[in-house]
Amino acid sequence: MTPDEWDPSGFKDRVDGLLDDYLADEAELLLAIDDALEPVAEQLRAAARHGKRLRAAFCYWGWRAGGQPDNDALLRAAASMELVHAAATVHDDLIDDSPLRHNLPTAHVSLRAPLAGRRGAYGAARALAMLVGDHLMALAGQLFADSGLPAAYLARARPVWGDLARDLVAGECLEILATGARPDPEVSLKVVRHKTAKYTVEQPLLIGALLAGASPDLRVALSAYGLPLGEAFQLRDDLLGLFGEPERTGKEGLDDIRTHRPTALLAVTWQAAVPAQREHLAGVLGRGDLDERHLREVRELMVALKAPEQVEDMIAARVRDAVGHLGGLGIPPQARRALTTLASSATDRRH
């Protein structure tokens, strides 16, 4: 990737290679303690093998927007954002008891195999997965701190780490508290904002900008770009969760309905439905015996109520808002182009 050119594929390859090596080294340190830790070490190695590396990219371009050049130490700091995401997905899959991610068994499902035949194997596998997620979050902080950037740079960005962790935990807790409750658009959007939007776009951007020594005005403008774009990212996930192709999304289409998650798509549907439609929907939400017929019926109801169209409008409005804040920014042209491209790739996708 040249300084004036944004090569998403090349950037992803750099982050992939860095994370593969970092997690392989950490897995070896676990195995040096005891060979019995091999199943845990394998889940650690596998945790960050997939992903579009958007969070690392936003951190990188926050740095570049602050006028700084490409830098290997910064790349390591940016890659730590992907370990935050890996930790969050392990925990999220555990909380939702999701069987698949990227068309592969989730960590808590994979960890049942080495425990097969043992008493309490199901609970033990879940406990191991929880610890894998915890360790990934600790490793994210370690990779950031050991990135090689000057201590003064890291100190500027450290407070946002606390904000990121708080928002992520708060969003996950809010989702748990709202799961199974009456769908509410305001609650759904608050979950979207804190569980996903901030740590996916806004906070990686701010961390990169703070590392670069960006001015307060620039940081405010980057937040104004990052927050609506992060919301649009999760709203797209809501749509893909129910209307995406499982072979592309890597998840089961019935997950959100079976768990009765407080998604914005469901809240918009509920708000538009008449009492008879709400009664029918309530009879489906949260059931454990759902099949493709139920998925088809829910999709048909949502389409009839134009709920997907409303969510598409919400996505489009947020992307326009985000990109609109780039126009007046005094940032290098390549950073503006990259952030415009990232706004599209984060929200115009099929997985």
Short mmCIF file of C-alpha atoms in Angstrom, two decimals:
data_model
loop_
_atom_site.label_atom_id
_atom_site.label_comp_id
_atom_site.label_asym_id
_atom_site.label_seq_id
_atom_site.Cartn_x
_atom_site.Cartn_y
_atom_site.Cartn_z
CA MET A 1 0.00 0.00 0.00
CA THR A 2 1.54 3.29 -1.07
CA PRO A 3 1.03 6.39 1.08
CA ASP A 4 -1.42 7.89 -1.40
CA GLU A 5 -3.40 4.75 -2.20
CA TRP A 6 -5.92 2.77 -0.14
CA ASP A 7 -5.59 -0.93 -0.80
CA PRO A 8 -8.15 -2.70 1.45
CA SER A 9 -6.98 -6.15 0.42
CA GLY A 10 -3.33 -5.37 1.07
CA PHE A 11 -4.18 -3.79 4.41
CA LYS A 12 -6.22 -6.84 5.42
CA ASP A 13 -3.30 -9.12 4.51
CA ARG A 14 -0.96 -7.10 6.72
CA VAL A 15 -3.36 -7.26 9.68
CA ASP A 16 -4.11 -10.97 9.10
CA GLY A 17 -0.42 -11.86 9.09
CA LEU A 18 0.27 -9.83 12.21
CA LEU A 19 -2.61 -11.37 14.16
CA ASP A 20 -1.82 -14.91 13.00
CA ASP A 21 1.75 -14.59 14.28
CA TYR A 22 0.74 -12.87 17.51
CA LEU A 23 -1.90 -15.44 18.45
CA ALA A 24 0.29 -18.37 17.39
CA ASP A 25 3.00 -17.11 19.75
CA GLU A 26 0.49 -16.72 22.57
CA ALA A 27 -0.87 -20.22 21.93
CA GLU A 28 2.67 -21.60 22.27
CA LEU A 29 3.05 -19.85 25.62
CA LEU A 30 -0.14 -21.53 26.81
CA LEU A 31 1.09 -24.94 25.64
CA ALA A 32 4.37 -24.38 27.48
CA ILE A 33 2.30 -24.37 30.67
CA ASP A 34 0.54 -27.67 29.87
CA ASP A 35 -0.25 -29.67 26.74
CA ALA A 36 -3.78 -30.14 28.07
CA LEU A 37 -4.43 -26.52 27.05
CA GLU A 38 -4.27 -27.42 23.34
CA PRO A 39 -8.07 -27.04 22.75
CA VAL A 40 -7.97 -23.59 24.35
CA ALA A 41 -4.84 -22.65 22.41
CA GLU A 42 -6.52 -23.69 19.18
CA GLN A 43 -9.54 -21.48 19.88
CA LEU A 44 -7.16 -18.62 20.58
CA ARG A 45 -5.42 -19.19 17.25
CA ALA A 46 -8.77 -19.41 15.45
CA ALA A 47 -10.44 -16.44 17.14
CA ALA A 48 -9.22 -13.74 14.74
CA ARG A 49 -8.81 -15.74 11.53
CA HIS A 50 -11.82 -14.10 9.89
CA GLY A 51 -13.10 -10.60 9.43
CA LYS A 52 -13.01 -7.59 7.15
CA ARG A 53 -10.57 -5.74 9.46
CA LEU A 54 -12.77 -2.65 9.47
CA ARG A 55 -11.92 -1.74 13.06
CA ALA A 56 -8.20 -1.82 12.35
CA ALA A 57 -8.81 0.20 9.19
CA PHE A 58 -10.73 2.92 11.02
CA CYS A 59 -7.96 3.16 13.63
CA TYR A 60 -5.35 3.38 10.86
CA TRP A 61 -7.21 6.12 9.02
CA GLY A 62 -7.82 8.05 12.23
CA TRP A 63 -4.03 8.14 12.48
CA ARG A 64 -3.62 9.13 8.84
CA ALA A 65 -6.36 11.79 9.17
CA GLY A 66 -4.18 13.27 11.92
CA GLY A 67 -1.43 13.77 9.33
CA GLN A 68 0.77 10.83 10.24
CA PRO A 69 2.40 8.45 7.72
CA ASP A 70 2.07 4.69 7.38
CA ASN A 71 3.79 3.05 10.34
CA ASP A 72 4.29 -0.58 11.39
CA ALA A 73 3.96 0.24 15.09
CA LEU A 74 0.65 1.96 14.40
CA LEU A 75 -0.48 -1.12 12.46
CA ARG A 76 0.09 -3.25 15.58
CA ALA A 77 -1.91 -0.78 17.67
CA ALA A 78 -4.69 -0.81 15.05
CA ALA A 79 -4.68 -4.63 14.94
CA SER A 80 -5.48 -4.66 18.66
CA MET A 81 -8.96 -3.42 17.70
CA GLU A 82 -9.50 -6.76 15.97
CA LEU A 83 -8.70 -8.64 19.17
CA VAL A 84 -11.33 -6.55 20.95
CA HIS A 85 -13.76 -7.69 18.25
CA ALA A 86 -12.64 -11.32 18.57
CA ALA A 87 -13.24 -11.18 22.32
CA ALA A 88 -16.65 -9.58 21.82
CA THR A 89 -17.76 -12.22 19.31
CA VAL A 90 -16.69 -15.13 21.53
CA HIS A 91 -18.67 -13.62 24.40
CA ASP A 92 -21.63 -12.68 22.18
CA ASP A 93 -21.87 -16.18 20.71
CA LEU A 94 -21.72 -17.60 24.21
CA ILE A 95 -24.46 -15.29 25.50
CA ASP A 96 -26.72 -16.03 22.53
CA ASP A 97 -25.74 -19.73 22.38
CA SER A 98 -25.09 -19.27 18.66
CA PRO A 99 -23.88 -22.47 17.01
CA LEU A 100 -22.17 -20.92 13.97
CA ARG A 101 -19.98 -18.02 12.98
CA HIS A 102 -18.34 -17.81 9.55
CA ASN A 103 -20.06 -21.16 8.86
CA LEU A 104 -17.89 -22.79 11.53
CA PRO A 105 -18.76 -23.97 15.04
CA THR A 106 -18.46 -21.19 17.59
CA ALA A 107 -15.88 -21.43 20.38
CA HIS A 108 -18.21 -22.84 23.03
CA VAL A 109 -19.47 -25.46 20.57
CA SER A 110 -15.98 -26.44 19.38
CA LEU A 111 -14.78 -26.84 22.95
CA ARG A 112 -17.36 -29.56 23.64
CA ALA A 113 -15.35 -32.08 21.59
CA PRO A 114 -12.34 -32.44 23.93
CA LEU A 115 -14.77 -32.74 26.86
CA ALA A 116 -17.01 -35.37 25.24
CA GLY A 117 -18.25 -38.02 27.64
CA ARG A 118 -17.43 -36.03 30.75
CA ARG A 119 -19.98 -35.04 33.30
CA GLY A 120 -20.92 -31.36 32.93
CA ALA A 121 -19.19 -31.11 29.54
CA TYR A 122 -21.71 -28.57 28.18
CA GLY A 123 -21.15 -26.12 31.03
CA ALA A 124 -17.39 -26.70 31.05
CA ALA A 125 -17.15 -25.89 27.33
CA ARG A 126 -19.03 -22.64 27.91
CA ALA A 127 -16.71 -21.77 30.80
CA LEU A 128 -13.64 -22.39 28.65
CA ALA A 129 -15.06 -20.18 25.88
CA MET A 130 -15.72 -17.40 28.38
CA LEU A 131 -12.08 -17.55 29.45
CA VAL A 132 -10.90 -17.50 25.84
CA GLY A 133 -12.89 -14.33 25.31
CA ASP A 134 -11.49 -12.79 28.48
CA HIS A 135 -7.94 -13.63 27.41
CA LEU A 136 -8.47 -12.12 23.96
CA MET A 137 -9.54 -8.82 25.55
CA ALA A 138 -6.44 -8.86 27.75
CA LEU A 139 -4.28 -9.59 24.69
CA ALA A 140 -5.85 -6.64 22.86
CA GLY A 141 -4.60 -4.31 25.58
CA GLN A 142 -1.21 -6.00 25.60
CA LEU A 143 -0.76 -5.71 21.82
CA PHE A 144 -1.73 -2.05 21.98
CA ALA A 145 0.67 -1.30 24.84
CA ASP A 146 3.52 -3.25 23.19
CA SER A 147 2.91 -1.86 19.69
CA GLY A 148 6.15 0.11 19.69
CA LEU A 149 4.56 3.54 19.61
CA PRO A 150 6.03 6.11 22.03
CA ALA A 151 4.58 5.99 25.54
CA ALA A 152 3.40 9.60 25.23
CA TYR A 153 1.35 8.67 22.14
CA LEU A 154 -0.22 5.69 23.89
CA ALA A 155 -1.07 7.79 26.94
CA ARG A 156 -3.10 10.17 24.76
CA ALA A 157 -5.33 7.35 23.57
CA ARG A 158 -5.59 5.30 26.76
CA PRO A 159 -8.75 7.01 28.13
CA VAL A 160 -10.72 5.93 25.05
CA TRP A 161 -9.88 2.31 25.89
CA GLY A 162 -11.84 2.73 29.10
CA ASP A 163 -14.74 4.27 27.18
CA LEU A 164 -14.63 1.43 24.65
CA ALA A 165 -14.75 -1.30 27.29
CA ARG A 166 -17.55 0.43 29.20
CA ASP A 167 -19.69 1.00 26.12
CA LEU A 168 -19.19 -2.56 24.88
CA VAL A 169 -20.17 -4.07 28.24
CA ALA A 170 -23.07 -1.65 28.68
CA GLY A 171 -24.42 -2.40 25.20
CA GLU A 172 -24.20 -6.16 25.74
CA CYS A 173 -25.92 -5.83 29.13
CA LEU A 174 -28.66 -3.65 27.66
CA GLU A 175 -29.24 -6.25 24.94
CA ILE A 176 -29.53 -9.03 27.53
CA LEU A 177 -31.94 -6.97 29.63
CA ALA A 178 -34.07 -6.12 26.58
CA THR A 179 -34.07 -9.64 25.07
CA GLY A 180 -37.56 -11.10 25.20
CA ALA A 181 -39.16 -7.77 26.11
CA ARG A 182 -41.63 -5.77 24.04
CA PRO A 183 -39.73 -4.47 20.97
CA ASP A 184 -38.90 -0.79 21.33
CA PRO A 185 -37.08 1.23 18.60
CA GLU A 186 -35.46 3.57 21.12
CA VAL A 187 -34.06 0.70 23.17
CA SER A 188 -32.88 -1.09 20.02
CA LEU A 189 -30.98 1.95 18.79
CA LYS A 190 -29.35 2.44 22.19
CA VAL A 191 -28.16 -1.19 22.07
CA VAL A 192 -26.88 -0.63 18.51
CA ARG A 193 -24.99 2.49 19.56
CA HIS A 194 -23.24 1.07 22.61
CA LYS A 195 -22.82 -2.59 21.74
CA THR A 196 -21.51 -2.12 18.19
CA ALA A 197 -21.40 1.37 16.68
CA LYS A 198 -18.89 2.91 19.06
CA TYR A 199 -16.30 0.13 19.16
CA THR A 200 -16.63 -0.64 15.45
CA VAL A 201 -16.09 2.85 14.00
CA GLU A 202 -16.06 5.84 16.32
CA GLN A 203 -13.66 4.65 19.03
CA PRO A 204 -11.06 3.04 16.70
CA LEU A 205 -11.07 6.30 14.72
CA LEU A 206 -10.60 8.35 17.87
CA ILE A 207 -7.84 6.08 19.15
CA GLY A 208 -5.97 6.47 15.86
CA ALA A 209 -6.52 10.22 15.87
CA LEU A 210 -5.38 10.57 19.49
CA LEU A 211 -2.27 8.51 18.78
CA ALA A 212 -1.56 10.95 15.95
CA GLY A 213 -2.00 14.00 18.19
CA ALA A 214 -5.11 15.22 16.33
CA SER A 215 -6.75 18.46 17.44
CA PRO A 216 -9.96 18.45 19.51
CA ASP A 217 -11.89 19.87 16.52
CA LEU A 218 -10.77 17.02 14.31
CA ARG A 219 -11.70 14.46 16.94
CA VAL A 220 -15.20 15.97 17.27
CA ALA A 221 -15.63 15.80 13.49
CA LEU A 222 -14.41 12.20 13.35
CA SER A 223 -16.93 11.27 16.05
CA ALA A 224 -19.67 12.93 14.00
CA TYR A 225 -18.62 10.69 11.09
CA GLY A 226 -18.02 7.56 13.13
CA LEU A 227 -21.12 7.24 15.30
CA PRO A 228 -23.81 7.32 12.58
CA LEU A 229 -21.67 5.10 10.37
CA GLY A 230 -21.28 2.57 13.19
CA GLU A 231 -25.04 2.56 13.66
CA ALA A 232 -25.53 2.01 9.93
CA PHE A 233 -23.08 -0.91 10.10
CA GLN A 234 -25.13 -2.68 12.78
CA LEU A 235 -28.44 -1.90 11.08
CA ARG A 236 -27.07 -3.65 8.00
CA ASP A 237 -26.20 -6.62 10.24
CA ASP A 238 -29.80 -6.65 11.48
CA LEU A 239 -31.05 -6.95 7.92
CA LEU A 240 -28.49 -9.56 6.95
CA GLY A 241 -29.32 -11.58 10.04
CA LEU A 242 -32.83 -12.26 8.72
CA PHE A 243 -32.60 -11.62 5.00
CA GLY A 244 -28.99 -12.51 4.23
CA GLU A 245 -27.78 -15.72 2.67
CA PRO A 246 -26.47 -18.04 5.44
CA GLU A 247 -23.67 -19.29 3.20
CA ARG A 248 -22.45 -15.69 3.02
CA THR A 249 -23.27 -14.45 6.52
CA GLY A 250 -22.02 -17.65 8.17
CA LYS A 251 -24.91 -17.53 10.66
CA GLU A 252 -28.32 -19.16 10.99
CA GLY A 253 -31.14 -16.98 9.66
CA LEU A 254 -33.38 -17.79 12.63
CA ASP A 255 -30.92 -16.71 15.33
CA ASP A 256 -32.41 -13.28 16.02
CA ILE A 257 -35.99 -14.60 16.10
CA ARG A 258 -35.18 -17.67 18.20
CA THR A 259 -33.40 -15.57 20.80
CA HIS A 260 -35.90 -12.67 20.55
CA ARG A 261 -33.07 -10.13 20.33
CA PRO A 262 -34.00 -6.44 20.47
CA THR A 263 -32.95 -5.65 16.90
CA ALA A 264 -34.01 -2.43 15.21
CA LEU A 265 -35.57 -4.47 12.40
CA LEU A 266 -37.83 -6.30 14.83
CA ALA A 267 -38.70 -3.06 16.65
CA VAL A 268 -39.67 -1.34 13.39
CA THR A 269 -41.77 -4.37 12.42
CA TRP A 270 -43.55 -4.40 15.79
CA GLN A 271 -44.24 -0.68 15.62
CA ALA A 272 -45.85 -1.00 12.17
CA ALA A 273 -47.88 -4.13 12.96
CA VAL A 274 -51.58 -4.22 13.82
CA PRO A 275 -52.67 -6.21 16.92
CA ALA A 276 -53.32 -9.46 15.02
CA GLN A 277 -49.89 -9.30 13.40
CA ARG A 278 -48.26 -8.58 16.73
CA GLU A 279 -50.02 -11.56 18.24
CA HIS A 280 -48.73 -13.80 15.48
CA LEU A 281 -45.20 -12.44 15.82
CA ALA A 282 -45.28 -12.82 19.61
CA GLY A 283 -46.16 -16.49 19.14
CA VAL A 284 -42.97 -17.04 17.15
CA LEU A 285 -40.41 -14.93 19.02
CA GLY A 286 -38.23 -16.84 21.44
CA ARG A 287 -39.36 -20.33 20.41
CA GLY A 288 -36.73 -23.03 20.27
CA ASP A 289 -38.47 -25.20 17.66
CA LEU A 290 -38.43 -22.76 14.73
CA ASP A 291 -37.83 -23.96 11.19
CA GLU A 292 -37.62 -22.50 7.69
CA ARG A 293 -41.39 -22.10 7.53
CA HIS A 294 -41.32 -19.75 10.49
CA LEU A 295 -38.45 -17.80 8.95
CA ARG A 296 -40.39 -17.44 5.71
CA GLU A 297 -43.51 -16.22 7.57
CA VAL A 298 -41.56 -13.63 9.57
CA ARG A 299 -39.83 -12.39 6.44
CA GLU A 300 -43.15 -12.10 4.61
CA LEU A 301 -44.66 -10.13 7.49
CA MET A 302 -41.69 -7.77 7.63
CA VAL A 303 -41.79 -7.18 3.89
CA ALA A 304 -45.56 -6.57 3.98
CA LEU A 305 -45.03 -3.95 6.70
CA LYS A 306 -42.12 -2.44 4.74
CA ALA A 307 -39.83 -2.83 7.75
CA PRO A 308 -36.73 -3.70 5.66
CA GLU A 309 -37.34 -0.56 3.59
CA GLN A 310 -37.48 1.55 6.74
CA VAL A 311 -34.23 0.09 7.99
CA GLU A 312 -32.63 0.66 4.57
CA ASP A 313 -33.72 4.30 4.83
CA MET A 314 -32.18 4.51 8.31
CA ILE A 315 -28.92 3.11 6.93
CA ALA A 316 -28.85 5.50 3.97
CA ALA A 317 -29.58 8.53 6.16
CA ARG A 318 -26.76 7.65 8.55
CA VAL A 319 -24.25 7.06 5.77
CA ARG A 320 -25.14 10.44 4.22
CA ASP A 321 -24.75 12.08 7.61
CA ALA A 322 -21.39 10.41 8.20
CA VAL A 323 -19.88 11.17 4.81
CA GLY A 324 -21.26 14.71 4.94
CA HIS A 325 -18.97 15.44 7.89
CA LEU A 326 -15.88 14.61 5.82
CA GLY A 327 -16.34 17.47 3.35
CA GLY A 328 -15.20 20.30 5.59
CA LEU A 329 -12.41 18.43 7.33
CA GLY A 330 -8.88 19.66 6.85
CA ILE A 331 -7.46 16.16 6.47
CA PRO A 332 -5.15 14.72 3.80
CA PRO A 333 -7.05 13.88 0.58
CA GLN A 334 -6.11 10.19 0.75
CA ALA A 335 -7.64 9.97 4.25
CA ARG A 336 -10.86 11.56 3.03
CA ARG A 337 -11.02 9.15 0.08
CA ALA A 338 -10.32 6.15 2.28
CA LEU A 339 -12.93 7.10 4.87
CA THR A 340 -15.48 7.63 2.10
CA THR A 341 -14.68 4.19 0.69
CA LEU A 342 -14.88 2.62 4.15
CA ALA A 343 -18.33 4.15 4.70
CA SER A 344 -19.53 2.25 1.66
CA SER A 345 -17.78 -1.05 2.38
CA ALA A 346 -19.01 -1.06 5.98
CA THR A 347 -22.67 -0.71 5.02
CA ASP A 348 -23.11 -1.88 1.40
CA ARG A 349 -22.33 -5.55 1.91
CA ARG A 350 -23.82 -9.04 1.82
CA HIS A 351 -22.03 -10.52 4.84
#
